[in-house]
Structure formats: C-alpha cells, structure tokens
Amino acid sequence: MSQGPAGTDQPSGGSADPAELRAALEAIMLVVDEPVSETVLAGVLAQPVERVSAALGELSAEYTAAGRGFDLRQAAGGWRLYTRAELAPYVERFVLDGQQARLTQAALETLAVVAYKQPVTRSRISAVRGVNCDGVIRTLLARGLVEEAGTEPETGAYLYRTTNVFLEKLGLDSLDQLPSLAPLLPDDLEALDPDARRMRERADVD
Amino acid sequence: MSQGPAGTDQPSGGSADPAELRAALEAIMLVVDEPVSETVLAGVLAQPVERVSAALGELSAEYTAAGRGFDLRQAAGGWRLYTRAELAPYVERFVLDGQQARLTQAALETLAVVAYKQPVTRSRISAVRGVNCDGVIRTLLARGLVEEAGTEPETGAYLYRTTNVFLEKLGLDSLDQLPSLAPLLPDDLEALDPDARRMRERADVD
Amino acid sequence: MAESRAAADGAAADDSASGFTVRLDNFTGPFDLLLQLISKHKLDVTEVALHQVTDEFLAYTRALGEAADLDETSEFLLVAATLLDLKAARLLPAAEVEDEEDLALLEARDLLFARLLQYQAFKRAASHLAELHASGARRWPRAVTLEPRFAQALPELVLGVGPQRLAALAAKVLRPKPVPVVSTDHVHQLRVSVREHAAVLRDKLLRHRTASFRALCGDCRNMLEVVARFLALLELYREGMVAFDQLRALGELTVRWTGGDEPVELDVDEYAGPPLRDRPASRQSGGDST
C-alpha cells in the first residue's frame, strides 16, 4: 500500500499542502450523499473558504479535462460527485442490468419490518434482522417504497416509514388493511420483545 | 447477479477506446454500493473480462500513484471505490455513524476461529478458546461479520461462517487470502485433534 | 462486553494468604492467561515446565473469582486443576512412565499443550485479522443514493408479494431468533403446552363443529405440536367434549365437537413430565412422573 502524501497523524490541523487538501476533498466527496457547501468543507478541513473553493474548482476542471468518468459539480448550494453526463448510457445499462425488477429477499424482509414497526430506525431494523441494513434501506428509498419520517428525539437517528407507492404496490388503501400479525406470532413474544406488545396492540386494532 | 455477454468479443455497444472504457468504469464505480465483479462489468460494457480487469488494475494503480483521495480496491470478489486509508482523519468527521467501533480481542479470536474452521459450531469455537463464546458470536452476528450456515447433522448445533461483509471490512478478496495457519500450528496437533488435520490440509492447499 | 469484564485493567488483587500480589491484565480466557504467563517467564510452550506457572495461574484464578461469573470461573478452574495435577505429579520434564496414572497425566499434559498451541495459532491469526480490520476501518466505501436520473431509469418494480406474504415475512423476521437460546435444544427439548393446544382445538371445533384430525393439525409447525394436539384431543375426549369417527383402521380420523355452543373453560393437565419428543433410551427409563 502506498503512503501517499497524506500525513496520517494530523487529526486537528489543517493541511497546508495543496496535494493533501485535494486528496482530502476527494475522499470526503466520495462518501457524501448530499451536496456539501464550501463553508462546511472549509470548517472541517480548517482551511480558508477561498482555498477550498479554489481547490474544488481545480479538481472539477481537471476531471473534465482528463475525461474522467466522474464529474465534480456544484448543485443546490454545494458540491457533489456525479457521473459524467456523456457516460450515462453505460451507467444506465449497469443500473438496469444489476438491479432486477424484483426485490431481494433481504429487501422484502426489511420492507416487512418497516411496514409493521414504522416509524423505525435503521439500527432497530438491523437489530431485528441481525445484519446491517444500510444498503437495503437505500434500495427501498431509491424505489420509493420507504421514506424518511423525521428523527428519533432521543438519538437523532433517522426514522423510516412506508410510502403511498408501497400501498399501491400491495393493492391496499391504508396501513390499517395490513393483515394482523397477532395470529402469526408466538404468544410469548411480548415478554421477549417490548416492541412486540405495541405491535400486537396495533395489530389487534383492526 | 446477472451474467451478461461477458468475455465475448465486441458485441454491440462496446467501447473500443481505452480512455472511454476507463471513463465508463469510473462512472459505473461511482454508482455501485457493493463490490461488483469483473464479469458483471464486462457484461455491461460488452468487453472481454481480461480487458476490464486490466483497466481496473490500471485505474487503481493510477489513483494510488497520484495520491488521490479515492482508492479502487478488490474486495469480497469484486471492485469498489473506497476512501484512501491515510485520509481517514478527514473522512471521519463526515462519517459519524459509530460503525467503526473496534472489535474486542475476544471477538477477533472468535472471528479467527470461524474464518479458518468454517463452518463451525459454537461449542467447537469455545473449545479452541477455552471460554464460552455465545456473547461474542451474538456480537459478530449483529455486526454482520458471521452468519448462520445451517446445522450440523449429527448434533443439530448451529454452524457459523464468515460473510462478505467480513471480507470487505478486512479488505480481502476471498478467504484464500487469509494467511496459512500451517506455520503457526504444531506438527503433533493432528494426533490429538481430528479437526486440526482437516485444518492443516486446508491451510496447506493455498 | 462480557469478555472484557474480567480485564479490570490495572486492578490489583491482594492474595494475603501467600502474600502474593497479582495484577490482572487483559486476557480473554484461561489459555490466553496461560500463554501470557509462559511468555512472561520467557519459556517455550512446547518445553515449559508448567509447575513454574501453576502458582501464578492459581493466583489469577482466585482473584478472578470475585469478578467473573460462574461459567467463566469454571473454565479457569478446569485448566488450573490440570496444572495442579501436573505439578503434584512432578512429571516434568522427564518422568519414568510406569503406571497408568502417570500415563494419564502425560496425556493430560500433552492435550493441554496441544490445545494451548492451537489457541496460540489462532491468537496470532486474530492479531493478523486485527491489523486487516484496523486498516479496513480507515477506508469508507462509496455508498450513496442513486442519482435521480438513474433512479428513474430503474425498471418498474414488481413487488412479488401480497399483504399476506408480507405479514408472514414480518412475523418470520420478528419472531425471536433461536440464536440467543444457546445450543441446549438437544438437552431439554422445547416444551409445548397441551393446555394451549386444547384451547386451540376448542376454538377451531366451535367454529367448524366437525373436522378431520389432519385439518386440525394443519397449522402445526412441527411433529411435537401435532403430538401435543393429539394429547389435547384425548383430554377433551375424557372431558366428554369431543367424539371420534374413524371408518377404518389408520383411516381419516374425524373429530366432532360435543361440548355445547359456549366456549368453556378447559381443565386440562399439563404434561409436566419428560419432554414429549424422543429422548435417549437410557434417560427415558426411571420413574419420571408424568
């Protein structure tokens, strides 16, 4: 593994080195989902906004000049990595090819948990299913089957709920029409899972 | 996972131009959220697998040589973009999801036993470590590093194996990349432990 | 986490009896402790004269006793007992093997060594995994939401399930996992409640009045429940609430409700005896009450 120009032990200080600043920006842009403002980036990197702004501009121009597959663009008041427009046909082919029209078993199970326990956090779903569910949640979000529903006051974690698209796909008018879980669950579930009681009560309503 | 017309020579829509192939790969890598196999990429791009494989290797080497903030890596049987490890201090400020908790020594030892002896029962792991491992196994299950793999026919005990998440978190492409245990094991262990022989045989293979 | 509980890093335990003071380091089990003691004395595992470390091991175990739970302590005691045996026999390093007792001790020593070596190998493998994990934890994968134009390009989704199937999936996922139960299933089998199954039968028969035994067991998840339901039927028969029709031997068994129109409280004994499922013959004998 290469060492790279990046100093590892440099937690708090800003990176004066232009190469490191650019690398740090690239790394951050790789993981962010929403456009990030120059102010936020400057704060995190402990650099003047002008410097960050200039570095982003240079990177963007460099990607374009080199004909790279990614495109660093400003949108909605911030910067984000996008796929380059000219290459959309390839990306589309990949997306269409990779993502079947059917949901995976993991996605269906996650959807079922959201449907019956909504609003629910990711960590709660992961705990129930025993595996990390971030990827699956993203799929369900992208498919419009679930949506964010605010945050949990205590933890600040995002809550998720099912959407109208979900109801349509299932042919239901409202969530009240979901079949009751009570007959499907063992009776002693309540003792084991505090959530189960709420769920059964909810399920018993209809 | 779809197969696609991989390995065939130039069906429709293949990009013969090396620069375009690389750009297309970059664009696709930007939208994947799990490691993608060379076969799938070759199918989507209508290119021979060898060509795709070579292009990915070149891109990866180029990113590293240039000290870019992203790192194209092979893990769990496919390719995926990661942030470069040296830039972790910067990225950490954006990724605050607490997923990065360290594994305890007990968890690591248990993981090692599962990795080398899989599929393996809990009692077998406990025997190797000399302590009960139920709590640790639950932790590893919850973090998606191990999973159930059916039951042992004779005893009905649950079997455990490592997951793709395990491979990806450790940056391994496959289990074959685990270092051989053979040099670490004593020669006369076989006589005492029937499992040890299997293990050595397995370890000697690679 | 349970494993680190014993660590109590830096905690000192004073063994006043021998005036011996130990400091508890981080260790994850008896083998780990033993290895640490052996390496502390700069001894080779394969040649170590175990009596040199036995006292220290015992001291650790004694100190641990207050901090650890019974399970944990017993593992340490097991190793300690083996060490004590070996020390008492003064078998090491070269003993003349004469009687069977000596042979047994030699075997015990070899087995302990072998397990120790095996553990040592995995411990080294674990430290390799730790390095991999530490560097892996410093890389974050690209994982972002699909750009809108590609999200829109996705093929129309086929959900592939209806409400009932979705409910079944939810029930499956939400049902407590068998995992935390610890593999004692083979020791004591799941209990089923004959009383509960009698209530199920009562409700079904109140609704249908007549049904075949096969139909009454249609929702049983395993043979154990079928057996429980059969026993419950016998109980109901004893109470005069059901009647049976069977046209020929081994043919379909039809059950008729004769218990009236109102749901009645059932007075059904639980089967408190040995589990209903087959157990090893040796354990089935004896006067277990039923």
mmCIF file of C-alpha atoms in Angstrom, chain B residues 21-141:
data_model
loop_
_atom_site.group_PDB
_atom_site.id
_atom_site.type_symbol
_atom_site.label_atom_id
_atom_site.label_comp_id
_atom_site.label_asym_id
_atom_site.label_seq_id
_atom_site.Cartn_x
_atom_site.Cartn_y
_atom_site.Cartn_z
ATOM 1 C CA LEU B 21 -13.527 2.184 -21.251
ATOM 2 C CA ARG B 22 -11.744 3.636 -18.252
ATOM 3 C CA ALA B 23 -14.128 6.570 -18.000
ATOM 4 C CA ALA B 24 -17.115 4.240 -18.262
ATOM 5 C CA LEU B 25 -15.682 2.101 -15.467
ATOM 6 C CA GLU B 26 -15.154 5.171 -13.319
ATOM 7 C CA ALA B 27 -18.720 6.313 -13.890
ATOM 8 C CA ILE B 28 -20.131 2.917 -13.034
ATOM 9 C CA MET B 29 -17.975 2.541 -9.929
ATOM 10 C CA LEU B 30 -19.480 5.792 -8.717
ATOM 11 C CA VAL B 31 -22.979 4.305 -8.501
ATOM 12 C CA VAL B 32 -22.236 0.833 -7.113
ATOM 13 C CA ASP B 33 -22.885 0.225 -3.459
ATOM 14 C CA GLU B 34 -21.359 -3.212 -3.120
ATOM 15 C CA PRO B 35 -18.339 -4.832 -4.742
ATOM 16 C CA VAL B 36 -19.041 -5.570 -8.426
ATOM 17 C CA SER B 37 -17.417 -8.499 -10.160
ATOM 18 C CA GLU B 38 -15.342 -8.106 -13.290
ATOM 19 C CA THR B 39 -17.736 -10.463 -15.032
ATOM 20 C CA VAL B 40 -20.706 -8.203 -14.459
ATOM 21 C CA LEU B 41 -18.758 -5.131 -15.566
ATOM 22 C CA ALA B 42 -17.513 -6.916 -18.665
ATOM 23 C CA GLY B 43 -21.070 -7.917 -19.493
ATOM 24 C CA VAL B 44 -22.447 -4.415 -19.122
ATOM 25 C CA LEU B 45 -19.621 -2.879 -21.135
ATOM 26 C CA ALA B 46 -19.620 -5.643 -23.722
ATOM 27 C CA GLN B 47 -15.890 -6.115 -23.306
ATOM 28 C CA PRO B 48 -13.719 -9.146 -22.643
ATOM 29 C CA VAL B 49 -13.206 -9.759 -18.934
ATOM 30 C CA GLU B 50 -9.443 -9.559 -19.320
ATOM 31 C CA ARG B 51 -9.668 -6.076 -20.737
ATOM 32 C CA VAL B 52 -11.936 -4.862 -17.989
ATOM 33 C CA SER B 53 -9.744 -6.499 -15.394
ATOM 34 C CA ALA B 54 -6.634 -4.824 -16.785
ATOM 35 C CA ALA B 55 -8.323 -1.430 -16.980
ATOM 36 C CA LEU B 56 -9.474 -1.655 -13.357
ATOM 37 C CA GLY B 57 -5.977 -2.592 -12.250
ATOM 38 C CA GLU B 58 -4.517 0.361 -14.131
ATOM 39 C CA LEU B 59 -7.022 2.789 -12.694
ATOM 40 C CA SER B 60 -6.362 1.535 -9.194
ATOM 41 C CA ALA B 61 -2.588 1.867 -9.613
ATOM 42 C CA GLU B 62 -3.010 5.306 -11.120
ATOM 43 C CA TYR B 63 -5.109 6.569 -8.208
ATOM 44 C CA THR B 64 -2.558 5.289 -5.756
ATOM 45 C CA ALA B 65 0.419 6.707 -7.613
ATOM 46 C CA ALA B 66 -1.250 10.099 -7.883
ATOM 47 C CA GLY B 67 -2.177 10.066 -4.191
ATOM 48 C CA ARG B 68 -5.846 10.556 -4.966
ATOM 49 C CA GLY B 69 -8.380 10.622 -2.164
ATOM 50 C CA PHE B 70 -10.142 7.572 -3.554
ATOM 51 C CA ASP B 71 -8.886 4.060 -3.776
ATOM 52 C CA LEU B 72 -10.224 1.466 -6.218
ATOM 53 C CA ARG B 73 -9.957 -1.896 -4.483
ATOM 54 C CA GLN B 74 -10.781 -5.521 -4.923
ATOM 55 C CA ALA B 75 -12.791 -6.913 -2.025
ATOM 56 C CA ALA B 76 -15.222 -9.771 -1.494
ATOM 57 C CA GLY B 77 -14.930 -10.885 -5.092
ATOM 58 C CA GLY B 78 -15.479 -7.524 -6.742
ATOM 59 C CA TRP B 79 -14.348 -3.940 -7.159
ATOM 60 C CA ARG B 80 -15.492 -0.910 -5.256
ATOM 61 C CA LEU B 81 -14.344 2.652 -4.584
ATOM 62 C CA TYR B 82 -13.125 3.436 -1.078
ATOM 63 C CA THR B 83 -11.621 6.457 0.563
ATOM 64 C CA ARG B 84 -7.860 6.172 0.954
ATOM 65 C CA ALA B 85 -6.926 4.926 4.418
ATOM 66 C CA GLU B 86 -4.434 7.723 5.052
ATOM 67 C CA LEU B 87 -7.214 10.280 4.779
ATOM 68 C CA ALA B 88 -9.329 8.662 7.478
ATOM 69 C CA PRO B 89 -8.960 11.612 9.886
ATOM 70 C CA TYR B 90 -10.738 13.884 7.394
ATOM 71 C CA VAL B 91 -13.417 11.414 6.399
ATOM 72 C CA GLU B 92 -14.205 10.517 9.974
ATOM 73 C CA ARG B 93 -15.566 13.975 10.558
ATOM 74 C CA PHE B 94 -18.225 13.318 7.965
ATOM 75 C CA VAL B 95 -18.997 9.739 8.803
ATOM 76 C CA LEU B 96 -20.200 9.747 12.348
ATOM 77 C CA ASP B 97 -22.271 6.615 12.366
ATOM 78 C CA GLY B 98 -20.422 4.826 15.109
ATOM 79 C CA GLN B 99 -19.953 1.791 12.876
ATOM 80 C CA GLN B 100 -16.229 1.938 13.351
ATOM 81 C CA ALA B 101 -16.109 0.574 16.865
ATOM 82 C CA ARG B 102 -13.114 -1.640 17.409
ATOM 83 C CA LEU B 103 -13.526 -5.348 17.840
ATOM 84 C CA THR B 104 -12.519 -6.705 21.212
ATOM 85 C CA GLN B 105 -9.715 -9.223 21.494
ATOM 86 C CA ALA B 106 -12.295 -11.907 22.252
ATOM 87 C CA ALA B 107 -14.275 -11.006 19.137
ATOM 88 C CA LEU B 108 -11.154 -11.108 16.988
ATOM 89 C CA GLU B 109 -10.129 -14.511 18.306
ATOM 90 C CA THR B 110 -13.600 -15.872 17.732
ATOM 91 C CA LEU B 111 -13.636 -14.388 14.258
ATOM 92 C CA ALA B 112 -10.298 -16.047 13.537
ATOM 93 C CA VAL B 113 -11.587 -19.455 14.577
ATOM 94 C CA VAL B 114 -14.714 -19.039 12.450
ATOM 95 C CA ALA B 115 -12.662 -17.804 9.496
ATOM 96 C CA TYR B 116 -10.327 -20.791 9.496
ATOM 97 C CA LYS B 117 -12.643 -23.567 10.602
ATOM 98 C CA GLN B 118 -15.884 -22.615 8.933
ATOM 99 C CA PRO B 119 -18.494 -23.875 9.017
ATOM 100 C CA VAL B 120 -18.044 -24.359 12.727
ATOM 101 C CA THR B 121 -20.242 -24.771 15.795
ATOM 102 C CA ARG B 122 -20.200 -22.611 18.862
ATOM 103 C CA SER B 123 -19.003 -25.409 21.074
ATOM 104 C CA ARG B 124 -16.078 -26.019 18.751
ATOM 105 C CA ILE B 125 -15.094 -22.343 18.962
ATOM 106 C CA SER B 126 -15.444 -22.392 22.720
ATOM 107 C CA ALA B 127 -13.209 -25.461 22.880
ATOM 108 C CA VAL B 128 -10.453 -23.705 20.969
ATOM 109 C CA ARG B 129 -10.644 -20.536 23.025
ATOM 110 C CA GLY B 130 -11.251 -22.210 26.356
ATOM 111 C CA VAL B 131 -14.179 -19.956 27.134
ATOM 112 C CA ASN B 132 -17.831 -19.717 26.320
ATOM 113 C CA CYS B 133 -18.311 -17.635 23.185
ATOM 114 C CA ASP B 134 -22.091 -17.140 22.972
ATOM 115 C CA GLY B 135 -21.998 -13.427 23.696
ATOM 116 C CA VAL B 136 -19.226 -12.821 21.213
ATOM 117 C CA ILE B 137 -20.990 -14.769 18.494
ATOM 118 C CA ARG B 138 -24.087 -12.653 19.010
ATOM 119 C CA THR B 139 -21.989 -9.524 18.614
ATOM 120 C CA LEU B 140 -20.427 -10.830 15.415
ATOM 121 C CA LEU B 141 -23.846 -11.839 14.078
#
